Amino acid sequence: MRGRVRIGDDQVVELAEMFRLMSDPTRLRIILACLDHAAAVGEMADRLGISASLVSHHLRLLRAARLLQADRRGRQVFYAVQDEHIRSMLSDMVDHVAEGDAEAEGSA
């Protein structure tokens, strides 16, 4: 078990901003789309059924918060969750939600 985490007020504000950004369902879907492999704006727009300009707007915010990183490959930019802390936290939360769904189905 981990000890009590102590961070400064500035880090608390930064952390709260990250959670605020992830609380938007569209932004969370964008992050999850980049969890397993890097994705370009067009691919995310097609997959999520939203415009490329809206994806780009959200990506700007997510990159500024260091939730996603960009990698230019020729003329395209690919986005990915490269920070292992973010990847691990999101993967654990996805597993947690899936477990709850499986338990609910099992008791029905």
PDB file of N, CA, C and O in Angstrom, residues 48-75:
ATOM      1  N   LEU A  48     -14.569   8.221 -34.301  1.00  0.00           N
ATOM      2  CA  LEU A  48     -15.456   8.809 -33.303  1.00  0.00           C
ATOM      3  C   LEU A  48     -16.685   9.473 -33.908  1.00  0.00           C
ATOM      4  O   LEU A  48     -17.592   9.882 -33.184  1.00  0.00           O
ATOM      5  N   GLY A  49     -16.702   9.619 -35.236  1.00  0.00           N
ATOM      6  CA  GLY A  49     -17.849  10.224 -35.895  1.00  0.00           C
ATOM      7  C   GLY A  49     -17.985  11.718 -35.645  1.00  0.00           C
ATOM      8  O   GLY A  49     -19.103  12.233 -35.536  1.00  0.00           O
ATOM      9  N   ILE A  50     -16.855  12.414 -35.531  1.00  0.00           N
ATOM     10  CA  ILE A  50     -16.870  13.864 -35.337  1.00  0.00           C
ATOM     11  C   ILE A  50     -15.938  14.494 -36.370  1.00  0.00           C
ATOM     12  O   ILE A  50     -15.162  13.798 -37.028  1.00  0.00           O
ATOM     13  N   SER A  51     -16.008  15.808 -36.501  1.00  0.00           N
ATOM     14  CA  SER A  51     -15.192  16.494 -37.507  1.00  0.00           C
ATOM     15  C   SER A  51     -13.718  16.514 -37.099  1.00  0.00           C
ATOM     16  O   SER A  51     -13.381  16.494 -35.907  1.00  0.00           O
ATOM     17  N   ALA A  52     -12.865  16.568 -38.124  1.00  0.00           N
ATOM     18  CA  ALA A  52     -11.427  16.657 -37.870  1.00  0.00           C
ATOM     19  C   ALA A  52     -11.082  17.945 -37.135  1.00  0.00           C
ATOM     20  O   ALA A  52     -10.185  17.959 -36.284  1.00  0.00           O
ATOM     21  N   SER A  53     -11.810  19.030 -37.414  1.00  0.00           N
ATOM     22  CA  SER A  53     -11.510  20.290 -36.727  1.00  0.00           C
ATOM     23  C   SER A  53     -11.844  20.193 -35.236  1.00  0.00           C
ATOM     24  O   SER A  53     -11.130  20.750 -34.399  1.00  0.00           O
ATOM     25  N   LEU A  54     -12.914  19.475 -34.889  1.00  0.00           N
ATOM     26  CA  LEU A  54     -13.245  19.291 -33.474  1.00  0.00           C
ATOM     27  C   LEU A  54     -12.202  18.412 -32.792  1.00  0.00           C
ATOM     28  O   LEU A  54     -11.779  18.695 -31.665  1.00  0.00           O
ATOM     29  N   VAL A  55     -11.764  17.361 -33.468  1.00  0.00           N
ATOM     30  CA  VAL A  55     -10.693  16.517 -32.919  1.00  0.00           C
ATOM     31  C   VAL A  55      -9.449  17.370 -32.675  1.00  0.00           C
ATOM     32  O   VAL A  55      -8.841  17.297 -31.608  1.00  0.00           O
ATOM     33  N   SER A  56      -9.077  18.189 -33.639  1.00  0.00           N
ATOM     34  CA  SER A  56      -7.887  19.032 -33.506  1.00  0.00           C
ATOM     35  C   SER A  56      -8.001  19.992 -32.333  1.00  0.00           C
ATOM     36  O   SER A  56      -7.027  20.219 -31.604  1.00  0.00           O
ATOM     37  N   HIS A  57      -9.186  20.554 -32.153  1.00  0.00           N
ATOM     38  CA  HIS A  57      -9.407  21.461 -31.016  1.00  0.00           C
ATOM     39  C   HIS A  57      -9.158  20.738 -29.688  1.00  0.00           C
ATOM     40  O   HIS A  57      -8.440  21.235 -28.816  1.00  0.00           O
ATOM     41  N   HIS A  58      -9.737  19.542 -29.550  1.00  0.00           N
ATOM     42  CA  HIS A  58      -9.545  18.779 -28.321  1.00  0.00           C
ATOM     43  C   HIS A  58      -8.089  18.346 -28.158  1.00  0.00           C
ATOM     44  O   HIS A  58      -7.552  18.360 -27.041  1.00  0.00           O
ATOM     45  N   LEU A  59      -7.441  17.959 -29.250  1.00  0.00           N
ATOM     46  CA  LEU A  59      -6.039  17.537 -29.178  1.00  0.00           C
ATOM     47  C   LEU A  59      -5.146  18.654 -28.666  1.00  0.00           C
ATOM     48  O   LEU A  59      -4.205  18.405 -27.906  1.00  0.00           O
ATOM     49  N   ARG A  60      -5.426  19.883 -29.064  1.00  0.00           N
ATOM     50  CA  ARG A  60      -4.630  21.020 -28.593  1.00  0.00           C
ATOM     51  C   ARG A  60      -4.680  21.110 -27.067  1.00  0.00           C
ATOM     52  O   ARG A  60      -3.656  21.279 -26.397  1.00  0.00           O
ATOM     53  N   LEU A  61      -5.884  20.944 -26.508  1.00  0.00           N
ATOM     54  CA  LEU A  61      -6.040  21.001 -25.053  1.00  0.00           C
ATOM     55  C   LEU A  61      -5.347  19.821 -24.368  1.00  0.00           C
ATOM     56  O   LEU A  61      -4.691  19.983 -23.332  1.00  0.00           O
ATOM     57  N   LEU A  62      -5.495  18.638 -24.940  1.00  0.00           N
ATOM     58  CA  LEU A  62      -4.918  17.430 -24.345  1.00  0.00           C
ATOM     59  C   LEU A  62      -3.395  17.452 -24.408  1.00  0.00           C
ATOM     60  O   LEU A  62      -2.722  17.005 -23.477  1.00  0.00           O
ATOM     61  N   ARG A  63      -2.847  17.977 -25.487  1.00  0.00           N
ATOM     62  CA  ARG A  63      -1.382  18.104 -25.585  1.00  0.00           C
ATOM     63  C   ARG A  63      -0.863  19.123 -24.584  1.00  0.00           C
ATOM     64  O   ARG A  63       0.180  18.905 -23.958  1.00  0.00           O
ATOM     65  N   ALA A  64      -1.577  20.230 -24.426  1.00  0.00           N
ATOM     66  CA  ALA A  64      -1.140  21.268 -23.488  1.00  0.00           C
ATOM     67  C   ALA A  64      -1.088  20.733 -22.059  1.00  0.00           C
ATOM     68  O   ALA A  64      -0.242  21.140 -21.266  1.00  0.00           O
ATOM     69  N   ALA A  65      -1.983  19.796 -21.748  1.00  0.00           N
ATOM     70  CA  ALA A  65      -2.009  19.186 -20.414  1.00  0.00           C
ATOM     71  C   ALA A  65      -1.069  17.984 -20.310  1.00  0.00           C
ATOM     72  O   ALA A  65      -1.016  17.320 -19.276  1.00  0.00           O
ATOM     73  N   ARG A  66      -0.341  17.700 -21.370  1.00  0.00           N
ATOM     74  CA  ARG A  66       0.602  16.573 -21.431  1.00  0.00           C
ATOM     75  C   ARG A  66      -0.082  15.214 -21.289  1.00  0.00           C
ATOM     76  O   ARG A  66       0.523  14.252 -20.825  1.00  0.00           O
ATOM     77  N   LEU A  67      -1.346  15.136 -21.687  1.00  0.00           N
ATOM     78  CA  LEU A  67      -2.049  13.853 -21.668  1.00  0.00           C
ATOM     79  C   LEU A  67      -1.775  13.066 -22.942  1.00  0.00           C
ATOM     80  O   LEU A  67      -1.819  11.839 -22.941  1.00  0.00           O
ATOM     81  N   LEU A  68      -1.486  13.772 -24.030  1.00  0.00           N
ATOM     82  CA  LEU A  68      -1.128  13.156 -25.309  1.00  0.00           C
ATOM     83  C   LEU A  68       0.144  13.808 -25.832  1.00  0.00           C
ATOM     84  O   LEU A  68       0.401  14.978 -25.559  1.00  0.00           O
ATOM     85  N   GLN A  69       0.900  13.043 -26.610  1.00  0.00           N
ATOM     86  CA  GLN A  69       2.089  13.567 -27.261  1.00  0.00           C
ATOM     87  C   GLN A  69       1.923  13.390 -28.769  1.00  0.00           C
ATOM     88  O   GLN A  69       1.271  12.450 -29.221  1.00  0.00           O
ATOM     89  N   ALA A  70       2.541  14.295 -29.515  1.00  0.00           N
ATOM     90  CA  ALA A  70       2.455  14.271 -30.973  1.00  0.00           C
ATOM     91  C   ALA A  70       3.774  13.809 -31.571  1.00  0.00           C
ATOM     92  O   ALA A  70       4.845  14.088 -31.038  1.00  0.00           O
ATOM     93  N   ASP A  71       3.660  13.109 -32.697  1.00  0.00           N
ATOM     94  CA  ASP A  71       4.831  12.630 -33.421  1.00  0.00           C
ATOM     95  C   ASP A  71       4.579  12.848 -34.911  1.00  0.00           C
ATOM     96  O   ASP A  71       3.667  12.237 -35.475  1.00  0.00           O
ATOM     97  N   ARG A  72       5.347  13.747 -35.507  1.00  0.00           N
ATOM     98  CA  ARG A  72       5.175  14.028 -36.935  1.00  0.00           C
ATOM     99  C   ARG A  72       5.857  12.936 -37.748  1.00  0.00           C
ATOM    100  O   ARG A  72       7.013  12.611 -37.526  1.00  0.00           O
ATOM    101  N   ARG A  73       5.089  12.385 -38.694  1.00  0.00           N
ATOM    102  CA  ARG A  73       5.616  11.383 -39.622  1.00  0.00           C
ATOM    103  C   ARG A  73       5.274  11.851 -41.027  1.00  0.00           C
ATOM    104  O   ARG A  73       4.149  11.665 -41.487  1.00  0.00           O
ATOM    105  N   GLY A  74       6.240  12.471 -41.664  1.00  0.00           N
ATOM    106  CA  GLY A  74       5.983  13.046 -42.983  1.00  0.00           C
ATOM    107  C   GLY A  74       5.012  14.199 -42.865  1.00  0.00           C
ATOM    108  O   GLY A  74       5.224  15.133 -42.107  1.00  0.00           O
ATOM    109  N   ARG A  75       3.905  14.104 -43.590  1.00  0.00           N
ATOM    110  CA  ARG A  75       2.912  15.181 -43.582  1.00  0.00           C
ATOM    111  C   ARG A  75       1.852  15.002 -42.506  1.00  0.00           C
ATOM    112  O   ARG A  75       1.028  15.875 -42.315  1.00  0.00           O
TER     113      ARG A  75
END
